[in-house]
Tab-separated table of C-alpha atoms and ligand atoms in Angstrom:
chain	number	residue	atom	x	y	z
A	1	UNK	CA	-47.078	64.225	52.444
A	2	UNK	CA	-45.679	66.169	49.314
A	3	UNK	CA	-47.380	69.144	48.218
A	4	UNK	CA	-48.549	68.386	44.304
A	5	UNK	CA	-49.629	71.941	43.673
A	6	UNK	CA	-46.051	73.100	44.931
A	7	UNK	CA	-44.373	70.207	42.739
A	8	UNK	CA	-45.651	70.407	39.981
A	9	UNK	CA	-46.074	74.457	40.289
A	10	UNK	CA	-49.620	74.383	38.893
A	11	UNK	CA	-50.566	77.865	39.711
A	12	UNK	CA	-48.008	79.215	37.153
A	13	UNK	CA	-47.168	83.344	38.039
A	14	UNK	CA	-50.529	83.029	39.571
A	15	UNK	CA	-51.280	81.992	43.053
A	16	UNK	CA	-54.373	80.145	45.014
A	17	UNK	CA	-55.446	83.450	46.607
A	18	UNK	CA	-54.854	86.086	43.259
A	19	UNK	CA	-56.911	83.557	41.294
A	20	UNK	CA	-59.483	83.028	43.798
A	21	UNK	CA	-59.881	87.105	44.135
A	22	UNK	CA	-59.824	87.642	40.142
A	23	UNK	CA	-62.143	84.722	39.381
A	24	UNK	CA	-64.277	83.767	42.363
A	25	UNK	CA	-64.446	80.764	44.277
A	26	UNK	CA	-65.517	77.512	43.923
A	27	UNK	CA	-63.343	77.473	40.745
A	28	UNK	CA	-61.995	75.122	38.419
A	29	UNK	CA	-58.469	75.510	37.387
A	30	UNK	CA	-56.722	73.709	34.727
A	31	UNK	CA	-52.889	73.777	33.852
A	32	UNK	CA	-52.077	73.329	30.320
A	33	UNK	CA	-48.251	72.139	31.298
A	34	UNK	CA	-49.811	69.065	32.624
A	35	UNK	CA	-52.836	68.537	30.616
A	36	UNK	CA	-50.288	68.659	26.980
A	37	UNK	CA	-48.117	65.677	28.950
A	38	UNK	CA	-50.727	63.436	29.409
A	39	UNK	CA	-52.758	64.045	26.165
A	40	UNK	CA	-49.201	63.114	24.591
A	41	UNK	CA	-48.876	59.998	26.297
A	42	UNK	CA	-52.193	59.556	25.229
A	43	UNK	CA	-51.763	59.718	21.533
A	44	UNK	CA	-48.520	57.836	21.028
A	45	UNK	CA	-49.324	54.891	22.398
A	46	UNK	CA	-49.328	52.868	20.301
A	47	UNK	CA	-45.949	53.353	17.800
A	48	UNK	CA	-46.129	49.963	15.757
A	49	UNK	CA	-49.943	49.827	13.770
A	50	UNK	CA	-52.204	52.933	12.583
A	51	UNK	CA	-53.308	53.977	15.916
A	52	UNK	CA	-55.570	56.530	16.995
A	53	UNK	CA	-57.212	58.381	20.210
A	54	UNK	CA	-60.486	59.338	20.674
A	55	UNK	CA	-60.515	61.373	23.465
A	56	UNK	CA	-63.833	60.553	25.217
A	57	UNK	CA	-64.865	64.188	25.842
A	58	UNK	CA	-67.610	63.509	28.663
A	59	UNK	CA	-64.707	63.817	31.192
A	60	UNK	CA	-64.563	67.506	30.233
A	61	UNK	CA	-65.645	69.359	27.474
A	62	UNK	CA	-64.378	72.516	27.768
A	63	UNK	CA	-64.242	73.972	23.960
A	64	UNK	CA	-60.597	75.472	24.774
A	65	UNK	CA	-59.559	71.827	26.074
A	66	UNK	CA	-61.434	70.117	23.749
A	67	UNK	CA	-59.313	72.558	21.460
A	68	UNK	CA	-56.112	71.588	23.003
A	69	UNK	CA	-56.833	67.871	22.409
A	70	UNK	CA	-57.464	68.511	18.852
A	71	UNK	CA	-54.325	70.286	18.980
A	72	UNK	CA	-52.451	67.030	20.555
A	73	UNK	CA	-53.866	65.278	17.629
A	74	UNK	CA	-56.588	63.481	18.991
A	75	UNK	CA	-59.391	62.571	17.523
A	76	UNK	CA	-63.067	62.137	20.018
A	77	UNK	CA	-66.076	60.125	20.842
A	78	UNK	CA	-68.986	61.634	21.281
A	79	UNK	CA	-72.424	60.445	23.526
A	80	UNK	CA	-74.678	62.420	22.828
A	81	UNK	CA	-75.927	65.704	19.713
A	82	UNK	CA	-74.841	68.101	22.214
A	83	UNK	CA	-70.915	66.658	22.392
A	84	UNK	CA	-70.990	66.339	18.977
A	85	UNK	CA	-72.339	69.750	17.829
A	86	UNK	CA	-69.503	70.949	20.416
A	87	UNK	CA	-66.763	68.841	19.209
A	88	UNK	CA	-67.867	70.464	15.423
A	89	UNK	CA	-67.633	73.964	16.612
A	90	UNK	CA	-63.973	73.041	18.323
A	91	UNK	CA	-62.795	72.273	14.989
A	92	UNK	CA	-63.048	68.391	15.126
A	93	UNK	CA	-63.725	67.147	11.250
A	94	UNK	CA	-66.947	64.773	11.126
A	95	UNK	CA	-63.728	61.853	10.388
A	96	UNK	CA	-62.001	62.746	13.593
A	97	UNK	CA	-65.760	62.527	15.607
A	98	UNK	CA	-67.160	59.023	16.782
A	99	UNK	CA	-70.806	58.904	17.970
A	100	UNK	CA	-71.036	56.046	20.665
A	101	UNK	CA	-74.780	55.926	22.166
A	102	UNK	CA	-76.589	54.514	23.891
A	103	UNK	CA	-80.465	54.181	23.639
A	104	UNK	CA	-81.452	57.718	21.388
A	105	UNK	CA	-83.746	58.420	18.921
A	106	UNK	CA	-83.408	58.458	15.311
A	107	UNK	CA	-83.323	62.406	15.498
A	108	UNK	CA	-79.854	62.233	17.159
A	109	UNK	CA	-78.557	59.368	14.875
A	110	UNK	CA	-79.943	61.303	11.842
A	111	UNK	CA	-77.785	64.282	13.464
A	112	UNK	CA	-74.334	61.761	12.768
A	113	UNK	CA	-75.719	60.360	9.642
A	114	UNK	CA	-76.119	64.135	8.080
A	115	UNK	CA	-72.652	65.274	9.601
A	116	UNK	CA	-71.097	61.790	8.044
A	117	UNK	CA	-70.201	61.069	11.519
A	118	UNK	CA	-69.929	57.844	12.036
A	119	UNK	CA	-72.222	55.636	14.408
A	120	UNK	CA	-71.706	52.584	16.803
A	121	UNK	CA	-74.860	50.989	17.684
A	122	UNK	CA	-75.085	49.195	20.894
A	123	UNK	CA	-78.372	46.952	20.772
A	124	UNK	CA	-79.864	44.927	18.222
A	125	UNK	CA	-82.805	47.684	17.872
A	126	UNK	CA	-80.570	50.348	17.989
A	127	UNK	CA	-79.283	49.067	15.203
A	128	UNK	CA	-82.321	48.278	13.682
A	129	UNK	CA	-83.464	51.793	13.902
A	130	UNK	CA	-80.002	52.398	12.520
A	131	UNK	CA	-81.341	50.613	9.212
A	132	UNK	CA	-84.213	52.471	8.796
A	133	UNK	CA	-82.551	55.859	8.488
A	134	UNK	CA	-79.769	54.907	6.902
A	135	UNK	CA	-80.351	52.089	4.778
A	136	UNK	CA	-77.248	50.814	2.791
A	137	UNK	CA	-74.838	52.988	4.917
A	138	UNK	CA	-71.779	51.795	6.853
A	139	UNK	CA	-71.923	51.778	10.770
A	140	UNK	CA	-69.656	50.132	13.577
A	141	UNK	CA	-71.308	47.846	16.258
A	142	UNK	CA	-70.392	47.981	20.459
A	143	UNK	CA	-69.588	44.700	21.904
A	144	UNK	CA	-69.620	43.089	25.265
A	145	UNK	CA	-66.092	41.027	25.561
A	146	UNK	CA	-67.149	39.577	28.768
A	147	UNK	CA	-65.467	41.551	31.087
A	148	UNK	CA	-65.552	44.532	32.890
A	149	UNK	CA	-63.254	46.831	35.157
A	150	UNK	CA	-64.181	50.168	37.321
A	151	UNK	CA	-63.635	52.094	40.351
A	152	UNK	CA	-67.500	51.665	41.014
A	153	UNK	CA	-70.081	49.168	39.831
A	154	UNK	CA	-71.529	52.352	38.672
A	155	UNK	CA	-69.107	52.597	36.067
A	156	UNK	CA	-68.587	49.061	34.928
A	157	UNK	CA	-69.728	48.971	31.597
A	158	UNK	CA	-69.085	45.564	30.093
A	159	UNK	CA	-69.400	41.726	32.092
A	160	UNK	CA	-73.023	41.082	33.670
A	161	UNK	CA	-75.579	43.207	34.640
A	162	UNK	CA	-75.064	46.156	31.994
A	163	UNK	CA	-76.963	47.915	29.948
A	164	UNK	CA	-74.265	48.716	27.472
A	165	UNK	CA	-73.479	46.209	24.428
A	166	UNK	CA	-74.125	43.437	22.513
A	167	UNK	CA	-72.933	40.345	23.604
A	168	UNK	CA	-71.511	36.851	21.630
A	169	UNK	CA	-74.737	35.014	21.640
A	170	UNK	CA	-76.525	38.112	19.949
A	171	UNK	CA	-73.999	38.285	17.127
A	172	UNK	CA	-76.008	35.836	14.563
A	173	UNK	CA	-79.064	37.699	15.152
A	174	UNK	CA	-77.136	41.172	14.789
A	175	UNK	CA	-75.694	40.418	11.439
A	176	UNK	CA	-78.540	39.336	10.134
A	177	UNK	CA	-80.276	42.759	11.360
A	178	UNK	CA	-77.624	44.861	9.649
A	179	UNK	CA	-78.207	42.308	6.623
A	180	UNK	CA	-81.545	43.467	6.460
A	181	UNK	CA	-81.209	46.943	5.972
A	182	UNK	CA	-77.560	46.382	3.870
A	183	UNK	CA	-75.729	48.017	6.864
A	184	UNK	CA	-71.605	47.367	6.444
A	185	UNK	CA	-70.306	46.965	9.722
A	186	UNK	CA	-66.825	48.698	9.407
A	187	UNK	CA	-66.037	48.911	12.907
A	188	UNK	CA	-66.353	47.552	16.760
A	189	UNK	CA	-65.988	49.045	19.582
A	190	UNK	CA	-65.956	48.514	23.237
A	191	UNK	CA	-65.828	50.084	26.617
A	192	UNK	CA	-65.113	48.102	29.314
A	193	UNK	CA	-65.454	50.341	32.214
A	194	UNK	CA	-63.970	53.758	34.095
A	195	UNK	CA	-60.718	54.028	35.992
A	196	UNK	CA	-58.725	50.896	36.722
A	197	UNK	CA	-55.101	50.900	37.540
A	198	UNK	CA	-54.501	47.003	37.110
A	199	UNK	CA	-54.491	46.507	33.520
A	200	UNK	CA	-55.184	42.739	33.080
A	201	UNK	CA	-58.669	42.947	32.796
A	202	UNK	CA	-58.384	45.718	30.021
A	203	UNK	CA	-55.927	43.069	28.347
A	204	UNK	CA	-58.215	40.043	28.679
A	205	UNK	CA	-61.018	42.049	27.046
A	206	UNK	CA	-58.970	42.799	24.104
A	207	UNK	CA	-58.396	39.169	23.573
A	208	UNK	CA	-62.157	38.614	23.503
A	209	UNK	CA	-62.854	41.630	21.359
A	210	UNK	CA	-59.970	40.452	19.289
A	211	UNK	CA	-61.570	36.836	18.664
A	212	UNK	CA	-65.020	38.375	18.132
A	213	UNK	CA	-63.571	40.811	15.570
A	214	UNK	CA	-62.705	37.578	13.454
A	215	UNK	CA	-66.214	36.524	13.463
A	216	UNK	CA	-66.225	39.968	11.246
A	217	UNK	CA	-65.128	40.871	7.225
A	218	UNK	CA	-62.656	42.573	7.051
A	219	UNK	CA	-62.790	45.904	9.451
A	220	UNK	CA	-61.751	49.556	9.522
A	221	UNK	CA	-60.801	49.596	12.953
A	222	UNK	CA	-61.290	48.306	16.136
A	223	UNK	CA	-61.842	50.752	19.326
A	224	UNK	CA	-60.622	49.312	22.783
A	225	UNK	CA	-61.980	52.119	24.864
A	226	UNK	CA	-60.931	53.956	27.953
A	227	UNK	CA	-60.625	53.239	31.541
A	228	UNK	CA	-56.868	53.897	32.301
A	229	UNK	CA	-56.580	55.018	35.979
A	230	UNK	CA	-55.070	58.175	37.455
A	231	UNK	CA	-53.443	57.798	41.100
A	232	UNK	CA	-56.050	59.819	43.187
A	233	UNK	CA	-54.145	58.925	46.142
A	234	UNK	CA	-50.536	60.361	45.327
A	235	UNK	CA	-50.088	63.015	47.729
A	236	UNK	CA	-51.843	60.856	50.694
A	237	UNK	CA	-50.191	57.479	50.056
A	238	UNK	CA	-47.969	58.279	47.027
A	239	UNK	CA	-49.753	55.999	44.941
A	240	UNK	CA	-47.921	55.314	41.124
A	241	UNK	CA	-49.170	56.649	37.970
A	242	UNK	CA	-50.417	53.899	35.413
A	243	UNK	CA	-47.621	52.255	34.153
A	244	UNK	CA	-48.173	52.844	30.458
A	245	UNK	CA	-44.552	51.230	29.355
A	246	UNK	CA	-45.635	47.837	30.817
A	247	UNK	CA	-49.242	48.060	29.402
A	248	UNK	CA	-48.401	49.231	25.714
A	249	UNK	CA	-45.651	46.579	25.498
A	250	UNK	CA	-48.750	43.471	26.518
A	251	UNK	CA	-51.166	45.435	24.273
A	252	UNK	CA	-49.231	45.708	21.198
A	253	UNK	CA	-48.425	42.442	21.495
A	254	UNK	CA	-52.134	40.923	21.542
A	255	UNK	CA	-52.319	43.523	18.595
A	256	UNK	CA	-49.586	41.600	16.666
A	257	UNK	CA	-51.553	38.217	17.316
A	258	UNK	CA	-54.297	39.196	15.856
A	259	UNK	CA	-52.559	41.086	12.721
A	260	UNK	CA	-50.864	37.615	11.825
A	261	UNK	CA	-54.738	35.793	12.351
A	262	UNK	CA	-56.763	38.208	10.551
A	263	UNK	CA	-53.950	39.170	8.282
A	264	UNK	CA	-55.003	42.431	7.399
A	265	UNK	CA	-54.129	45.228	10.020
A	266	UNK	CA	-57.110	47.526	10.890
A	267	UNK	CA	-57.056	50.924	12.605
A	268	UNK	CA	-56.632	50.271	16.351
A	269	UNK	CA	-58.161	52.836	18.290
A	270	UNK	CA	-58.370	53.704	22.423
A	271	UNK	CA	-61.099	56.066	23.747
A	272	UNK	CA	-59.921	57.583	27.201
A	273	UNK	CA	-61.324	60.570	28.637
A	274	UNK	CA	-60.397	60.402	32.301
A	275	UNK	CA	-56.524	60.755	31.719
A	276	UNK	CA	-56.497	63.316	29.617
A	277	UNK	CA	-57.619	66.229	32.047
A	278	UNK	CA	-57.995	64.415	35.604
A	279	UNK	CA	-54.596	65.667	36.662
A	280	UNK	CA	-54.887	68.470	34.907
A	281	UNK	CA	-57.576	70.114	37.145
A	282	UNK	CA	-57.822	71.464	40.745
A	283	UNK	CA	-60.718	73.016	42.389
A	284	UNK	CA	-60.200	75.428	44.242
A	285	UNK	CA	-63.153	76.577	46.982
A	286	UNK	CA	-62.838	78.865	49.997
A	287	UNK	CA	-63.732	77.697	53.658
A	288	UNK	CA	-66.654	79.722	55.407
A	289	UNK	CA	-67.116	77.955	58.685
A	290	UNK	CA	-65.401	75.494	60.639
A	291	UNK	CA	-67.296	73.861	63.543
A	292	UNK	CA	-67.633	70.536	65.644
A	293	UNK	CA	-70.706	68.684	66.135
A	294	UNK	CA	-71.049	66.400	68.492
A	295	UNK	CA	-67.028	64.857	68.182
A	296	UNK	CA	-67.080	65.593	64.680
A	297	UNK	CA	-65.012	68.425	63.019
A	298	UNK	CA	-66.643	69.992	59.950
A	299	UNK	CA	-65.024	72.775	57.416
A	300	UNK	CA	-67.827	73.934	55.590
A	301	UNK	CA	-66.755	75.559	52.152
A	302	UNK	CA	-68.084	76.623	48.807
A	303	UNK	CA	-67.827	73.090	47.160
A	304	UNK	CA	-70.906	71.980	47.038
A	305	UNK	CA	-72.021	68.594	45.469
A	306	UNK	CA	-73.192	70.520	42.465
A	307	UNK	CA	-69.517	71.237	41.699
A	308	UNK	CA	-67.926	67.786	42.337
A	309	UNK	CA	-70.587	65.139	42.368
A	310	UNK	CA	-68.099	62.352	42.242
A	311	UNK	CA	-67.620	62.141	46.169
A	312	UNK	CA	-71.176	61.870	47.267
A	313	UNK	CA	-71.907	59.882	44.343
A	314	UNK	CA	-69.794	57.104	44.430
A	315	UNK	CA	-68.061	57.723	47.523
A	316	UNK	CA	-65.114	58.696	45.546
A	317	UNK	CA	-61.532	59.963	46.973
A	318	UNK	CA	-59.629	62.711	45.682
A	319	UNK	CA	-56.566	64.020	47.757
A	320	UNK	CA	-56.969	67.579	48.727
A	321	UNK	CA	-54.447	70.385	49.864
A	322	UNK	CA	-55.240	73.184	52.270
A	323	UNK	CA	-53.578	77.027	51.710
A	324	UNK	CA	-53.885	78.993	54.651
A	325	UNK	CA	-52.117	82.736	54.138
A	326	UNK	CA	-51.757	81.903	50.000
A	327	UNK	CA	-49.196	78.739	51.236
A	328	UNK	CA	-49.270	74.881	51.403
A	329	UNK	CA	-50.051	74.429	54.914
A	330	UNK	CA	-49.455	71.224	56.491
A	331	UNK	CA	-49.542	72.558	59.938
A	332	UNK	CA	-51.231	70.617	63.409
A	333	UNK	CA	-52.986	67.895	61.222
A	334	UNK	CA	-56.300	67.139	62.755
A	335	UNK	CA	-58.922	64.647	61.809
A	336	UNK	CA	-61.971	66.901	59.682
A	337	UNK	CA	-64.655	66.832	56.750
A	338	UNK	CA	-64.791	68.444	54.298
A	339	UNK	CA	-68.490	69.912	53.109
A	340	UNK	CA	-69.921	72.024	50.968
A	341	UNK	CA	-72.740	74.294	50.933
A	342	UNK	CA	-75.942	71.818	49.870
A	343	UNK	CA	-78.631	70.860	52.175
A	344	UNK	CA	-78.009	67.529	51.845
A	345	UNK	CA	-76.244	65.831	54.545
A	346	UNK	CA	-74.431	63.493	52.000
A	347	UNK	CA	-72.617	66.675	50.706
A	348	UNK	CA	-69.322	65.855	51.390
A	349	UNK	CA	-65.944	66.126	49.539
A	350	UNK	CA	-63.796	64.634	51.978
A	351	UNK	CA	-64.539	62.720	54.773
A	352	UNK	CA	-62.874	62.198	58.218
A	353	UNK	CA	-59.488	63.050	56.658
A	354	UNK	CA	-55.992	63.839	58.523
A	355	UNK	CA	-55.341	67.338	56.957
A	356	UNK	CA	-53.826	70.289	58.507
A	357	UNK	CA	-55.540	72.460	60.580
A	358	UNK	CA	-58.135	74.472	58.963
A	359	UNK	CA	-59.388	77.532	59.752
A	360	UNK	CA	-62.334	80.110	58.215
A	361	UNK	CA	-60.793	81.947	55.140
A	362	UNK	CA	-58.393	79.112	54.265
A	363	UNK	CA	-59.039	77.473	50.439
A	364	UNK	CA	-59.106	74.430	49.663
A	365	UNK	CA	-57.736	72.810	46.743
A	366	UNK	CA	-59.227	69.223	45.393
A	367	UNK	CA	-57.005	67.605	43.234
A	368	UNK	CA	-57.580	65.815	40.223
A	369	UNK	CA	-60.629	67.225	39.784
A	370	UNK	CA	-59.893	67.883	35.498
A	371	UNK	CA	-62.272	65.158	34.670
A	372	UNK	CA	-65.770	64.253	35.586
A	373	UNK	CA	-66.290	67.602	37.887
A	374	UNK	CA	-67.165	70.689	35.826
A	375	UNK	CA	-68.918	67.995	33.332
A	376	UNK	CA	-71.156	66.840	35.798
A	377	UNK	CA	-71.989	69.819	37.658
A	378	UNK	CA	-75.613	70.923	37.720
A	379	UNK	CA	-77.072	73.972	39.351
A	380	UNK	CA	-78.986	72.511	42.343
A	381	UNK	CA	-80.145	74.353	44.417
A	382	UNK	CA	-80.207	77.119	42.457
A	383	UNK	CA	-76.575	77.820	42.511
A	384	UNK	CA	-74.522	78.830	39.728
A	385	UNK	CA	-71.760	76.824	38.195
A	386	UNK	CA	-68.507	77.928	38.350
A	387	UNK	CA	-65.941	79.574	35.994
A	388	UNK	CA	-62.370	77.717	34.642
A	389	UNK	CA	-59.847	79.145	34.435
A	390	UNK	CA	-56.333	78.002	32.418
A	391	UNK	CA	-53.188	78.614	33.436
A	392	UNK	CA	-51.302	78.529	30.196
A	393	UNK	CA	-47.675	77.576	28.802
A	394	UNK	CA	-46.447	81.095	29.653
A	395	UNK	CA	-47.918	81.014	33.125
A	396	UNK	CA	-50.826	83.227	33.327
A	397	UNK	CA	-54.324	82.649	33.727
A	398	UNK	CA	-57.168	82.900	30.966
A	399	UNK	CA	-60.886	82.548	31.593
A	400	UNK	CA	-61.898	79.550	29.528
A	401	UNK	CA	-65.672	79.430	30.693
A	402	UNK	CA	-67.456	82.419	32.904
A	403	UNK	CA	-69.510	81.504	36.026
A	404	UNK	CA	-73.167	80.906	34.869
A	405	UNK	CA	-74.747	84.276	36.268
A	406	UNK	CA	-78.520	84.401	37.281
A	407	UNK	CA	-79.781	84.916	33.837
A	408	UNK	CA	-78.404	81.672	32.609
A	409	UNK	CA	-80.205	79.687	35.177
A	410	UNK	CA	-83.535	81.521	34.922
A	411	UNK	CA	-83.412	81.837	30.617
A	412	UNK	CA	-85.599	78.358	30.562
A	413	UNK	CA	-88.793	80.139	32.240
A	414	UNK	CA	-88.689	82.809	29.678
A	415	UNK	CA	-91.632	80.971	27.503
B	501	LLP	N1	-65.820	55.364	26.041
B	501	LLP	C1	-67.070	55.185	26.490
B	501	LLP	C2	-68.054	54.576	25.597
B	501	LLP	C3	-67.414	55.582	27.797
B	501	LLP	O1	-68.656	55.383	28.227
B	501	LLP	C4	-66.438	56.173	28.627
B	501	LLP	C5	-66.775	56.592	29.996
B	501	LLP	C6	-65.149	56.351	28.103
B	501	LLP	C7	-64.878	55.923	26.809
B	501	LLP	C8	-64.037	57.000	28.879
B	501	LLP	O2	-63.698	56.333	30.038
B	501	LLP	P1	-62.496	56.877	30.969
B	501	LLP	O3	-61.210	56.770	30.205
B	501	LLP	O4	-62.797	58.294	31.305
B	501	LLP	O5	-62.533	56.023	32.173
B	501	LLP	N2	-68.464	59.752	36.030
B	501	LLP	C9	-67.580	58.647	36.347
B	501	LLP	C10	-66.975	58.027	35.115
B	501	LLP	C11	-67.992	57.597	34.103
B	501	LLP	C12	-67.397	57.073	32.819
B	501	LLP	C13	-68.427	56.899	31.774
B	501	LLP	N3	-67.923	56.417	30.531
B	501	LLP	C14	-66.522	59.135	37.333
B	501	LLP	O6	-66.567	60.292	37.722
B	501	LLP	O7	-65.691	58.345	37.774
């Protein structure tokens, strides 16, 4: 087992225990090394057409990251008002921002519409309602290719049995919808699903988007979406990044099949959020109690579920690295889980593992934890949700959020 904190030096001049003692723990921390490599894989990959990135920012929307990415020069989809008024206040132009909902009112599509943000629809009465605010204006539609791809059947978003889309046989009825209201369609978009290292069924889906997007006038751009994997499991099995030379080689050539078809070449566009900041971020939590109940062995730390839902809620892995006396220990491994401080019994961050020995006072650090934690943290049980922290080019640490303190949770009763 390789240490990837030690490898990769994330802590910068910091270390676990100074940050811990300056920030508090649980605590996100974020290394800006890292985070600028991957965003730059991110943007270039495609060399050969007008290519862009949206970053998808509901991985993490930090305003300094978000910053960072805008930096990188990517551009973003948004979900929701809220990720759009935030991607507006990180400096995103409304032509860098692309609203992608999914079932909202015509307040938050009059939100885009007003910000000339533009808006992909993802239902024939989405787009319908589209019409009626916007009558004559210019839109982009989501599609269903057919197939889907995820670490979960939570996060499958395209095949059967989803709520995202619009799929062939609705097509007829969905140009005639954005007939009635003069809509131009200028773009389509997809999303296939979150996290998958294999990438065939991320290329078949572009060869069904591809032959929908001829049933199409001419378009602005077509938007693949997201889903490349990160290797969760590299310091416990040494599993290999996603192999982006193979993949950009197989996509650009589907892209090239479809330039000399179509012949016109669009905008192609990706949309991944996980990649960007998953390896990017550790969380780091301290360990209050270690005990054994009935023949199971329990270290029971800070992390609750409201910090990192992703384990309890889809059973999700993430390597994790002990520091006992501010080093990498990997001392008298023993077989232990990992919990946090919810009273829920399915509040677990890592379960039955082979880790070294842990004892009260040690931290624990839970890799790849820079997309999809702080973003879906929630205060349950009244706790508050933690600060992040940057460790920047020069190596030193900057606050990028503060801890919520008591007043933020209790502000909503002051009516
Ligand atoms: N575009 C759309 C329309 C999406 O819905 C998503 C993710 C993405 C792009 C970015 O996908 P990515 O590259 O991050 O895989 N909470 C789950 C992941 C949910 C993903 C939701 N949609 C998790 O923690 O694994």
């Amino acid at each position: 087992m390789r240490s990837y904190l030690e490898a990769t030096d994330f802590w910068g001049s910091a270390s676990a225990e100074a940050l811990a003692s300056e920030f508090g723990t649980p605590l996100y921390v974020y290394n800006e090394r890292i985070i600028r490599s991957n965003l730059k894989r991110l943007s270039g990959l495609i060399t050969k057409y007008p290519y862009v990135t949206n970053y998808s920012i509901k991985a993490n929307s930090n305003l300094y990251l978000l910053q960072i990415a805008l930096e990188e020069g990517l551009s973003a989809d948004a979900m929701s008002e809220g990720e759009m008024r935030l991607l507006l206040k990180a400096g995103f132009p409304p032509e860098k921002i692309f609203f992608v909902p999914n079932n909202v009112s015509a307040d938050e599509m009059k939100f885009a519409v007003e910000h000339n943000i533009i808006v992909s629809l993802d239902s024939i009465d989405q787009l319908d309602l589209f019409g009626t605010i916007n009558p004559g204006g210019k839109c982009s539609v989501r599609l269903n290719p057919g197939v889907g791809a995820g670490h979960h059947e939570k996060v499958v978003t395209a095949g059967k049995n989803t709520k995202f889309a619009i799929t062939d046989d609705q097509l007829d009825e969905m140009f005639a919808t954005a007939a009635k209201h003069d809509l131009r369609i200028v773009g389509i978009n997809q999303h296939i699903g979150s996290l998958f290292m294999d990438p065939e069924p991320f290329l078949k889906s572009v060869v069904n988007l591809l032959e929908m997007a001829m049933k199409f006038d001419k378009l602005d751009f077509i938007d693949f979406g997201g889903g490349y994997g990160v290797p969760y499991h590299k310091v416990s099995e040494d599993e290999q990044p996603f192999d982006f030379d193979s993949f950009e080689k197989k996509f650009e050539a589907l892209l090239d099949g479809f330039v000399e078809k179509a012949g016109y070449v669009p905008l192609f566009k990706t949309e991944p959020g996980r990649y960007a900041f998953c390896e990017g971020g550790v969380l780091l939590g301290r360990v209050h109690a270690v005990k054994t109940n009935a023949d199971r062995k329990f270290a029971g730390t800070d992390i609750g579920m409201n910090v990192l839902a992703r384990p309890t809620l889809y059973g999700s892995w993430h390597d994790v690295e002990i520091i006992h006396d501010n080093k990498v220990t990997t001392d008298d491994p023993e077989v232990i889980t990992i919990v946090g401080n919810i009273c829920e019994s399915g509040d677990i961050i890592a379960k039955e593992r082979l880790l070294p020995k842990i004892t009260t006072g040690d931290l624990v650090c839970v890799l790849d934890a820079g997309a999809y934690g702080y973003a879906m943290a929630s205060s349950y049980n009244v706790r508050r949700r933690p600060a992040e922290v940057l460790i920047q080019l020069d190596g030193t640490p900057k606050l990028i959020r503060r801890a919520d303190t008591w007043e933020d949770l209790f502000r909503g009763f002051e009516i």
